[in-house]
């Protein structure tokens, strides 16, 4: 593994810095990134401050009944707890280096990094974390991973590998938090779901206001298998997630459900690449966002249906609510269809709070700001309900509530 | 008189999208009274109801409306509701993700009433209106039939306990049985709680139960005829044309009000 990392470091010089001129970086804030202002975390963070920042660990509220709980700090694995039942079932959770056959499985899903940040992660990730669920095992509780960024000026490179075996079932929840630090974090997820396996994976992104995030997810789904990905995007200064999902076996399915809420000067940026590479595959994408103040959001999604992927069904929906005149939401759904026998649809909207809906609520005696809050909670309700575990939905809901309490209604007040 | 109990509409004028629809409406509705407003399609009935509640799409260009002495035009829509006005919309808006209970709980909170009492009030009122309790937890008006939406409006009126209700075609979409239930419930509110009602309708059937004190016929932006219950029967028999003659049809488009008419009548060669 050291050799792999050394090769990655050596190769960095040849990797191009991304440019907002490239389609995949269009509308991003990549041109503002000053990479040199961050230093890769070179040693395991220690000390009292770490304990304090993790004191109110989200793992506590989400960890009840968890199959395993892992805490990472600045990309380093701080603690791993696996339930007795999960251990007995042969579930492995830990650093890749310690796991039998560990190093070989790295890169089995993601052969080559997709961009500079993937290369950086490969070069500087101190301890890739693996969650391996054996064939036929059904995990009841979720695997909860709290990934925290604690150090000013750090560049953190957490990496997670999830293997959900044949006919296995698992839920993985990643909570991404930080102290109030200026930092960059580039989480990479590689996940593979074996035949008829069912994987649910959620990200609760609650980073601090000065953190830049460059995330990548690469997910491969086998025959008759399914993956449900869930995103709650609340924090960060600029927070980007690129998701590549390949439906490789006949009948494979992918659901992605996301809620994001930007305020202040935040930018939340989601890119999805859905690759239908086998017959009878299904994808269902729902991204719902709100932008307040001078924040921005990007949703850009490409659905590719290869010639062999006959009878594909793919739906992609992106809805955005613009809460302030200075906010901006970009929505770019795309289809690339190479066979006739498909049912594909996409829809995208960017609009302010619906005036008739607001009037309806107001006409029952609800003040304008409360009416807007109800409408936005209602708008996000279907995403909250789609959370893989209720605790994740609840946490998203309180995060949204906190943002909505900050929001000032722009609606018609006095007549 | 400051505290006279009456919903008083005086000389009300209003425009929508730049054209004047209401051209001087006068109406006085007292507690317990039922006033019916009838009129041809497009005569401005829904405009009147929206203007009373303060819909942002309509511009008031003249006149006044007071509710028990309070100037409604000085209040935001939600304050009008809290002051005791209820509007039953002709086409109730669908609001995904917001339940009846969440809405009425917030309304109670804003009005200083007990938010925890809302659930019980809803259940009781649903019982009176024969509404399935399961409907209470669904998204407002989403996937409801036209009749269910109207029953839902009546339900909210009952729970909010308004002083004056403007009912914009509450009878449209209701089947015969539902119409009987809803109109009986509103009739009871006029007697039990002194609810004042302005009922916009095309049909005499609603009025059989509601027993209006006055019937007003709106056309061309103002009330053309006012009468007792016999007027509804006359309208049923003779139609708007029979009762109103020429005034039953909306005015033809004229040059007045159009932008290019500004210099009309001046000698262009002067
Ligand atoms: N939002 C609107 N924009 C433009 N015109 C409108 C709007 N609402 C109503 N109108 C016009 O105002 C007139 C009165 O409409 P309305 O009050 O709905 O009539 P009624 O309810 O009596 O059938 C009609 O000519 C209608 O086309
Ligand atoms: Mg109407």
XYZ file of C-alpha atoms and ligand atoms in Angstrom:
713
model
C 0.000 0.000 0.000
C 2.908 2.280 0.738
C 4.142 1.664 -2.811
C 0.738 2.562 -4.172
C 0.766 5.794 -2.221
C 4.333 6.638 -3.251
C 3.430 6.105 -6.878
C 0.448 8.374 -6.436
C 2.574 11.114 -4.895
C 5.127 10.798 -7.663
C 2.412 10.988 -10.276
C 0.823 14.139 -8.876
C 3.025 16.414 -10.899
C 1.391 15.175 -14.093
C -2.186 15.724 -12.935
C -3.843 18.810 -14.293
C -5.446 21.308 -11.947
C -9.186 21.391 -12.694
C -10.465 24.367 -14.612
C -13.924 25.949 -14.561
C -13.796 25.793 -18.352
C -14.278 22.012 -18.233
C -17.918 20.924 -18.328
C -17.598 18.918 -15.103
C -16.286 22.000 -13.282
C -18.635 24.520 -14.873
C -20.433 26.728 -12.308
C -18.029 25.479 -9.619
C -15.787 27.683 -7.516
C -12.688 25.701 -8.393
C -10.905 28.844 -9.598
C -11.070 30.243 -6.072
C -9.336 27.272 -4.503
C -5.878 27.969 -3.139
C -4.542 24.445 -2.649
C -1.292 25.683 -1.186
C -3.043 27.147 1.820
C -3.724 23.620 3.128
C -1.304 20.990 4.435
C -2.025 17.236 4.340
C -2.533 15.819 7.798
C 0.770 14.051 8.466
C 0.154 12.709 11.931
C -2.680 11.331 13.962
C -4.414 14.239 15.705
C -4.331 14.007 19.493
C -4.962 16.154 22.511
C -7.761 17.548 24.569
C -9.177 19.768 21.845
C -10.012 16.704 19.803
C -11.987 15.199 22.644
C -13.874 18.459 23.094
C -14.820 18.810 19.453
C -16.114 15.263 19.330
C -17.714 15.461 22.761
C -21.198 15.973 21.393
C -20.677 13.234 18.881
C -23.454 12.727 16.346
C -22.570 9.062 16.725
C -24.477 9.161 20.009
C -27.828 10.043 18.499
C -27.319 7.933 15.396
C -25.386 5.159 17.087
C -28.248 3.574 19.014
C -28.515 0.036 17.722
C -25.617 0.572 15.324
C -23.848 -2.458 13.868
C -20.624 -0.501 14.116
C -19.452 2.995 15.006
C -16.277 4.535 13.640
C -14.796 7.933 14.386
C -12.327 9.539 12.021
C -10.483 12.759 12.616
C -8.695 14.643 9.844
C -8.926 11.399 7.857
C -7.363 9.224 10.609
C -9.255 6.396 12.230
C -9.680 7.267 15.912
C -11.910 4.464 17.084
C -13.809 1.464 15.788
C -16.572 -0.307 17.657
C -18.345 -3.271 16.159
C -21.389 -4.862 17.745
C -21.175 -8.438 18.872
C -23.817 -9.531 16.410
C -21.994 -7.916 13.497
C -18.688 -9.466 14.557
C -20.293 -12.895 14.793
C -21.773 -12.443 11.350
C -18.274 -11.904 10.008
C -18.653 -8.197 9.243
C -15.267 -6.517 9.028
C -14.823 -2.859 9.880
C -11.380 -1.340 10.141
C -8.363 -0.009 8.385
C -7.757 -1.660 5.045
C -4.174 -2.518 5.918
C -5.296 -4.760 8.806
C -7.929 -6.657 6.879
C -7.255 -9.923 5.188
C -6.927 -9.251 1.482
C -7.375 -5.578 2.317
C -4.848 -3.811 0.110
C -5.953 -5.707 -3.010
C -9.532 -4.549 -2.724
C -8.510 -0.908 -2.779
C -8.845 0.309 -6.301
C -10.934 -2.694 -7.294
C -13.922 -0.390 -7.638
C -12.262 2.861 -8.544
C -9.468 1.959 -10.901
C -8.251 5.450 -11.588
C -8.939 8.722 -9.773
C -11.379 10.943 -11.630
C -9.580 14.188 -10.943
C -6.811 15.911 -9.026
C -8.628 15.429 -5.719
C -8.897 11.700 -6.313
C -5.163 11.617 -6.947
C -4.513 13.618 -3.801
C -6.685 11.263 -1.788
C -4.826 8.260 -3.161
C -1.518 9.882 -2.301
C -2.357 11.245 1.137
C -5.128 9.143 2.671
C -3.493 7.939 5.888
C -5.773 4.988 6.642
C -8.480 3.848 4.247
C -11.475 2.468 6.146
C -13.201 -0.670 4.949
C -16.648 -2.025 5.723
C -17.006 -5.551 4.397
C -20.326 -7.342 4.695
C -20.085 -11.038 3.800
C -22.399 -12.764 1.358
C -25.876 -13.455 2.631
C -25.526 -11.314 5.763
C -28.275 -8.916 6.640
C -27.096 -6.161 8.984
C -29.861 -4.804 11.137
C -28.395 -1.580 12.504
C -26.426 0.941 10.468
C -22.680 1.315 10.321
C -22.199 4.882 11.557
C -19.055 6.728 10.550
C -18.359 10.142 12.009
C -15.726 11.915 9.957
C -14.563 15.064 11.678
C -12.148 17.793 10.625
C -10.485 19.452 13.602
C -7.286 21.173 12.555
C -6.885 24.652 11.141
C -5.286 24.634 7.699
C -5.470 20.879 7.255
C -6.163 18.979 4.076
C -7.945 15.799 5.173
C -8.262 12.727 2.976
C -10.716 10.201 4.387
C -11.408 7.168 2.255
C -14.100 4.548 2.686
C -14.510 1.243 0.944
C -17.801 -0.590 1.283
C -18.342 -4.101 -0.014
C -21.855 -5.423 0.294
C -21.709 -9.126 -0.529
C -23.978 -11.312 -2.625
C -27.504 -11.131 -1.259
C -26.226 -9.094 1.685
C -27.951 -6.057 3.118
C -26.347 -3.102 4.860
C -26.795 0.534 5.771
C -23.872 2.926 6.108
C -24.268 6.444 7.476
C -21.480 8.983 7.170
C -21.705 12.123 9.277
C -19.263 14.764 8.116
C -18.571 17.460 10.673
C -15.871 19.949 11.538
C -14.764 22.486 14.062
C -14.862 26.088 12.951
C -11.643 25.785 10.962
C -10.445 26.726 7.513
C -9.739 23.330 5.969
C -10.152 21.163 2.893
C -11.536 17.644 2.985
C -11.767 15.241 0.055
C -13.785 12.186 1.091
C -13.717 9.282 -1.333
C -16.226 6.452 -1.235
C -15.823 3.260 -3.195
C -18.754 0.889 -2.908
C -19.589 -2.355 -4.583
C -22.835 -4.257 -4.240
C -22.784 -7.941 -5.116
C -25.547 -9.858 -6.886
C -28.940 -9.234 -5.247
C -27.283 -7.196 -2.509
C -28.954 -4.132 -1.053
C -26.844 -1.236 0.131
C -28.095 1.993 1.627
C -25.616 4.798 2.110
C -26.270 8.249 3.554
C -24.147 11.331 3.946
C -25.047 14.022 6.441
C -22.757 16.848 5.450
C -22.615 19.305 8.333
C -19.187 20.865 7.845
C -18.260 24.283 9.230
C -18.621 27.456 7.224
C -14.953 27.707 6.234
C -14.446 24.173 4.988
C -13.992 23.222 1.359
C -15.160 19.773 0.414
C -14.331 17.835 -2.737
C -16.072 14.482 -2.446
C -16.202 11.592 -4.865
C -18.354 8.494 -4.746
C -17.874 5.552 -7.073
C -20.552 2.877 -6.770
C -20.828 -0.362 -8.732
C -24.052 -2.319 -8.637
C -24.326 -5.962 -9.654
C -27.092 -8.106 -11.068
C -30.491 -7.659 -9.367
C -28.710 -5.587 -6.715
C -29.685 -2.142 -5.533
C -28.121 0.881 -3.973
C -29.900 3.758 -2.294
C -27.748 6.831 -1.874
C -28.859 9.694 0.307
C -27.367 13.165 0.680
C -28.077 15.909 3.152
C -25.996 18.922 2.221
C -26.079 21.637 4.858
C -22.563 22.798 5.652
C -19.331 23.875 4.054
C -18.129 26.959 2.258
C -17.863 25.221 -1.088
C -19.033 21.605 -0.861
C -18.942 19.443 -3.936
C -19.926 15.825 -4.352
C -19.444 13.891 -7.527
C -21.246 10.560 -7.706
C -20.525 7.956 -10.365
C -22.875 5.012 -10.247
C -22.529 2.109 -12.647
C -25.344 -0.349 -13.050
C -23.316 -3.292 -14.241
C -25.595 -6.305 -13.884
C -28.999 -7.068 -15.342
C -31.772 -5.626 -13.195
C -29.479 -3.432 -11.080
C -31.038 -0.346 -9.517
C -29.943 2.954 -8.066
C -31.927 5.508 -6.102
C -30.365 8.808 -5.144
C -32.280 11.187 -2.913
C -30.798 14.481 -1.835
C -31.662 17.623 0.064
C -29.410 20.641 0.200
C -29.868 24.071 1.706
C -27.392 26.874 1.094
C -27.278 30.181 2.900
C -24.742 32.946 3.497
C -22.214 32.683 0.697
C -22.176 28.882 0.553
C -21.944 26.925 -2.669
C -23.301 23.371 -2.762
C -22.409 21.432 -5.858
C -23.673 18.000 -6.915
C -22.687 16.085 -10.038
C -24.122 12.698 -10.847
C -23.111 10.268 -13.553
C -25.483 7.374 -13.894
C -24.205 4.671 -16.194
C -26.759 2.111 -17.340
C -24.526 -0.654 -18.658
C -26.860 -3.673 -18.473
C -30.437 -4.527 -19.486
C -33.442 -3.892 -17.228
C -31.647 -1.405 -15.023
C -33.462 1.306 -13.085
C -32.377 4.647 -11.717
C -34.421 7.154 -9.793
C -32.818 10.470 -8.832
C -34.445 13.171 -6.751
C -32.446 16.262 -5.789
C -34.237 19.013 -3.899
C -32.562 22.203 -2.802
C -33.081 25.660 -1.427
C -30.755 28.624 -1.778
C -30.966 31.639 0.509
C -28.947 34.856 0.897
C -26.124 34.918 -1.672
C -25.644 31.150 -1.796
C -25.428 29.009 -4.903
C -26.195 25.453 -5.817
C -25.392 23.285 -8.761
C -27.059 20.092 -9.783
C -25.698 18.539 -12.907
C -26.692 15.025 -13.831
C -25.886 12.799 -16.752
C -27.787 9.604 -17.422
C -26.027 7.415 -19.912
C -27.816 4.428 -21.381
C -25.478 2.128 -23.248
C -26.594 0.154 -26.314
C -26.840 -3.096 -24.325
C -28.942 -1.473 -21.554
C -32.295 -2.226 -23.130
C -35.471 -1.692 -21.123
C -33.750 0.890 -18.936
C -35.954 3.052 -16.780
C -34.370 6.287 -15.610
C -35.907 9.309 -13.949
C -34.057 12.377 -12.846
C -35.736 15.230 -11.003
C -34.162 18.386 -9.633
C -36.256 21.016 -7.881
C -34.875 24.209 -6.430
C -36.388 26.988 -4.388
C -34.742 30.345 -4.547
C -35.301 32.208 -1.301
C -33.471 35.406 -2.017
C -32.888 37.559 -5.090
C -29.120 37.156 -4.691
C -29.205 33.370 -4.509
C -28.627 31.235 -7.568
C -29.412 27.623 -8.456
C -28.052 25.939 -11.539
C -29.766 22.821 -12.825
C -28.368 20.818 -15.714
C -29.941 17.428 -16.355
C -28.647 15.518 -19.365
C -29.463 12.289 -21.158
C -27.205 10.294 -23.425
C -29.230 7.421 -24.796
C -27.755 4.842 -27.112
C -30.681 2.452 -27.407
C -34.365 2.901 -28.286
C -35.977 0.598 -25.827
C -35.914 2.884 -22.769
C -38.167 4.965 -20.573
C -36.324 8.054 -19.448
C -37.482 11.350 -18.059
C -35.986 14.370 -16.493
C -37.442 17.451 -14.895
C -35.829 20.478 -13.416
C -37.176 23.658 -11.859
C -35.808 26.732 -10.157
C -38.430 29.004 -8.665
C -39.243 31.151 -5.661
C -41.669 30.010 -2.982
C -45.027 29.531 -4.675
C -47.082 32.683 -4.094
C -50.445 30.899 -4.217
C -49.323 28.272 -1.734
C -48.037 30.953 0.585
C -51.273 32.929 0.247
C -53.292 29.819 1.008
C -51.436 29.238 4.279
C -51.523 32.921 5.189
C -55.263 33.038 4.540
C -55.651 30.567 7.420
C -53.915 32.936 9.833
C -50.299 31.849 9.514
C -47.708 34.678 9.429
C -45.630 34.990 6.267
C -42.371 33.683 7.731
C -44.100 30.696 9.308
C -45.922 30.000 6.037
C -42.611 29.936 4.192
C -41.128 27.649 6.817
C -44.065 25.246 6.508
C -43.773 25.279 2.718
C -40.058 24.547 2.803
C -40.449 21.803 5.372
C -43.161 20.409 3.138
C -40.916 20.703 0.100
C -38.191 18.674 1.800
C -40.566 16.229 3.501
C -40.280 13.532 0.820
C -36.492 13.605 1.120
C -36.601 13.439 4.921
C -38.940 10.458 4.641
C -36.588 8.717 2.216
C -33.741 8.640 4.762
C -32.386 5.104 5.198
C -32.844 5.276 8.979
C -35.266 7.585 10.799
C -32.475 9.139 12.903
C -30.856 10.414 9.698
C -34.140 11.926 8.542
C -34.612 13.554 11.952
C -31.134 14.998 11.890
C -31.660 16.380 8.390
C -34.961 17.842 9.527
C -33.403 19.634 12.494
C -30.578 20.907 10.289
C -33.119 22.326 7.847
C -35.163 23.752 10.707
C -32.096 25.561 12.060
C -31.481 27.110 8.652
C -35.129 28.043 8.220
C -35.112 29.799 11.576
C -32.371 32.039 10.161
C -34.322 32.726 7.010
C -36.222 35.995 6.703
C -39.355 35.793 4.639
C -39.289 37.974 1.573
C -43.000 37.488 0.945
C -45.669 40.136 0.852
C -45.989 41.358 4.396
C -48.230 44.333 5.021
C -50.901 44.779 2.369
C -69.018 53.703 15.460
C -65.799 51.821 16.211
C -67.098 48.523 17.510
C -70.155 48.000 15.372
C -70.240 44.314 14.401
C -70.308 44.245 10.634
C -68.188 43.357 7.624
C -68.576 46.534 5.639
C -67.499 46.859 2.011
C -67.756 50.397 0.665
C -67.098 51.573 -2.880
C -64.567 48.800 -3.419
C -62.638 49.021 -6.677
C -59.894 46.620 -7.716
C -57.829 45.695 -10.757
C -56.041 42.634 -11.875
C -53.264 42.672 -14.445
C -53.972 46.330 -15.138
C -57.699 46.099 -15.883
C -60.353 47.183 -13.452
C -62.637 44.302 -12.458
C -64.461 45.671 -9.417
C -65.979 49.078 -9.993
C -67.546 50.038 -6.703
C -68.946 47.236 -4.543
C -71.069 47.991 -1.484
C -72.072 45.235 0.912
C -72.769 44.977 4.629
C -72.798 41.606 6.341
C -73.740 41.372 9.986
C -73.169 38.466 12.390
C -75.507 35.569 11.655
C -76.521 36.971 8.280
C -76.140 35.124 5.012
C -75.610 37.112 1.835
C -75.473 35.330 -1.491
C -73.536 36.792 -4.407
C -74.470 35.411 -7.786
C -73.349 36.490 -11.198
C -72.241 35.379 -14.630
C -68.829 33.806 -15.212
C -66.090 36.393 -15.237
C -68.161 39.008 -13.438
C -65.581 39.382 -10.667
C -66.882 37.161 -7.866
C -63.572 35.414 -7.222
C -61.786 38.717 -7.599
C -63.925 40.081 -4.780
C -63.109 37.125 -2.551
C -59.366 37.385 -3.230
C -59.328 41.140 -2.665
C -61.060 40.747 0.680
C -58.338 38.357 1.865
C -55.524 40.423 0.336
C -54.187 38.171 -2.424
C -51.012 39.874 -3.710
C -52.105 39.498 -7.367
C -54.931 42.038 -7.041
C -54.621 45.763 -6.663
C -57.145 47.722 -4.644
C -57.768 51.018 -6.423
C -60.489 52.495 -4.235
C -62.958 52.062 -1.399
C -62.624 50.452 1.991
C -63.393 47.256 3.870
C -63.765 47.102 7.633
C -64.287 44.055 9.830
C -65.964 44.974 13.114
C -64.457 48.408 12.749
C -60.941 47.249 11.768
C -59.565 48.485 8.434
C -58.720 45.282 6.551
C -56.480 47.008 4.024
C -54.096 47.907 6.821
C -53.608 44.200 7.575
C -51.571 41.428 5.943
C -53.620 38.407 4.807
C -52.707 36.361 7.882
C -53.753 39.237 10.141
C -57.093 39.448 8.354
C -57.587 35.769 9.098
C -56.673 36.297 12.730
C -59.108 39.229 12.832
C -61.862 36.743 11.965
C -62.106 36.543 8.176
C -62.174 33.183 6.412
C -61.914 32.591 2.681
C -63.038 29.336 1.174
C -61.243 29.290 -2.151
C -63.030 28.305 -5.357
C -59.945 26.247 -6.222
C -58.145 25.322 -2.989
C -54.381 25.240 -3.507
C -52.444 21.986 -3.301
C -49.604 22.180 -0.779
C -47.383 19.104 -0.868
C -45.799 18.068 2.414
C -47.947 20.306 4.647
C -50.719 18.675 6.652
C -53.958 20.216 7.837
C -52.874 19.723 11.421
C -49.499 21.423 10.923
C -51.204 24.381 9.268
C -53.938 24.855 11.847
C -51.494 24.336 14.711
C -49.374 27.218 13.441
C -52.495 29.313 12.902
C -53.538 28.673 16.508
C -50.071 29.520 17.791
C -49.998 32.812 15.860
C -53.433 33.706 17.210
C -52.513 32.990 20.822
C -54.844 29.976 20.979
C -53.815 26.598 22.385
C -51.927 24.720 19.652
C -52.367 21.438 21.502
C -56.136 21.682 21.228
C -56.061 21.644 17.416
C -55.957 17.880 16.918
C -59.063 17.332 19.008
C -60.886 20.208 17.309
C -60.025 18.718 13.927
C -61.269 15.281 14.891
C -64.509 16.703 16.273
C -65.109 18.892 13.232
C -64.246 16.043 10.856
C -66.896 14.005 12.641
C -69.499 16.708 12.111
C -68.667 16.861 8.400
C -68.347 13.130 7.851
C -64.683 13.387 6.866
C -62.456 10.336 7.178
C -59.842 10.968 9.879
C -57.144 9.548 7.661
C -57.518 12.616 5.453
C -56.254 14.808 8.274
C -52.668 13.643 7.957
C -52.397 13.899 4.195
C -50.798 16.775 2.314
C -53.226 19.705 1.957
C -55.514 19.211 -1.045
C -53.037 16.927 -2.797
C -54.779 14.097 -4.654
C -58.169 15.149 -3.315
C -61.270 15.281 -5.505
C -62.944 18.643 -6.034
C -65.592 17.758 -3.472
C -63.069 16.564 -0.887
C -61.210 19.833 -1.226
C -64.372 21.804 -0.500
C -65.189 19.668 2.520
C -61.645 20.269 3.658
C -62.257 24.013 3.419
C -65.430 23.715 5.491
C -63.442 21.714 8.037
C -60.897 24.504 8.385
C -63.636 27.084 8.742
C -65.107 25.050 11.584
C -61.796 24.672 13.412
C -60.667 28.282 12.944
C -64.010 29.629 14.108
C -64.028 32.770 11.964
C -66.483 35.637 12.410
C -67.118 36.163 8.700
C -66.716 33.612 5.934
C -66.436 34.275 2.225
C -67.384 31.050 0.479
C -66.339 31.070 -3.175
C -68.449 28.378 -4.833
C -68.163 25.990 -1.919
C -70.945 23.994 -3.565
C -69.089 23.280 -6.806
C -67.645 19.788 -6.822
C -69.730 18.557 -3.895
C -72.128 15.694 -4.468
C -75.708 16.062 -3.258
C -75.093 14.426 0.121
C -71.875 16.314 0.814
C -73.539 19.551 -0.195
C -76.321 18.898 2.317
C -73.803 18.169 5.097
C -71.585 21.161 4.377
C -74.398 23.656 3.953
C -76.092 22.413 7.124
C -72.820 22.810 9.042
C -72.421 26.390 7.846
C -76.036 27.166 8.615
C -75.456 25.885 12.162
C -72.413 28.136 12.503
C -74.505 31.154 11.604
C -76.943 30.277 14.386
C -74.572 28.881 17.036
C -71.626 31.231 16.570
C -73.166 34.163 14.748
C -71.010 33.534 11.667
C -71.639 36.091 8.939
C -71.552 34.541 5.463
C -70.921 35.867 1.992
C -71.728 32.893 -0.224
C -70.753 33.059 -3.874
C -72.749 30.495 -5.806
C -74.460 29.648 -9.064
C -76.981 27.306 -7.532
C -80.166 27.686 -5.574
C -79.613 24.332 -3.881
C -76.996 25.700 -1.474
C -79.347 28.538 -0.626
C -82.209 26.196 0.270
C -80.331 25.236 3.419
C -78.405 28.449 3.998
C -81.524 30.619 3.668
C -79.844 33.856 2.616
C -81.073 37.134 3.995
C -80.110 38.973 0.813
C -79.164 37.973 -2.705
C -76.909 40.215 -4.786
C -76.285 39.875 -8.480
C -72.829 40.977 -9.590
C -72.162 41.925 -13.168
C -69.866 44.345 -14.950
C -67.951 44.964 -11.737
C -70.816 46.105 -9.554
C -73.933 44.818 -7.872
C -76.785 45.238 -10.329
C -79.697 43.842 -8.353
C -80.295 43.020 -4.709
C -83.293 41.120 -3.452
C -84.705 38.489 -1.131
C -84.693 34.694 -1.592
C -87.220 35.013 -4.422
C -84.430 36.495 -6.571
C -82.611 33.151 -6.561
C -85.716 31.448 -7.885
C -86.150 34.095 -10.540
C -82.525 33.625 -11.619
C -82.991 29.874 -11.696
C -86.033 30.294 -13.958
C -84.964 33.174 -16.204
C -81.174 33.077 -16.108
C -78.900 36.101 -15.781
C -80.057 37.445 -19.146
C -83.670 37.359 -18.018
C -82.916 39.259 -14.826
C -80.164 41.601 -15.985
C -80.834 42.038 -19.705
C -77.798 43.506 -21.471
C -75.859 43.801 -18.245
C -75.728 39.998 -18.021
C -72.876 39.946 -20.486
C -69.519 41.446 -19.730
C -68.768 44.646 -21.597
C -67.198 44.228 -24.988
C -63.541 45.156 -25.312
C -63.298 48.882 -25.759
C -60.393 51.104 -26.555
C -60.654 52.678 -23.128
C -57.781 51.558 -20.996
C -55.699 50.202 -23.834
C -52.287 51.818 -24.179
C -52.804 53.071 -27.721
C -56.025 54.824 -26.651
C -54.135 57.423 -24.662
C -54.189 60.007 -27.430
C -57.579 58.970 -28.755
C -59.807 61.927 -29.504
C -56.958 64.321 -30.007
C -56.371 65.592 -33.487
C -53.230 63.807 -34.590
C -52.574 66.472 -37.214
C -52.924 69.461 -34.926
N -54.975 36.607 -12.158
C -55.671 37.132 -13.187
N -55.016 37.625 -14.268
C -55.702 38.176 -15.298
N -57.034 38.273 -15.327
C -57.739 37.802 -14.282
C -57.094 37.214 -13.164
N -58.046 36.851 -12.280
C -59.234 37.206 -12.838
N -59.042 37.774 -14.023
C -60.093 38.299 -14.912
O -60.982 39.029 -14.109
C -62.321 38.789 -14.509
C -63.121 38.310 -13.324
O -62.684 37.025 -12.959
P -63.228 36.269 -11.675
O -63.216 37.227 -10.542
O -62.473 35.023 -11.518
O -64.725 35.981 -12.120
P -65.832 35.009 -11.528
O -65.306 34.418 -10.271
O -67.008 35.880 -11.317
O -66.102 33.976 -12.559
C -62.263 37.810 -15.659
O -62.337 38.532 -16.868
C -60.911 37.164 -15.504
O -60.421 36.766 -16.743
Mg -64.958 32.468 -9.629
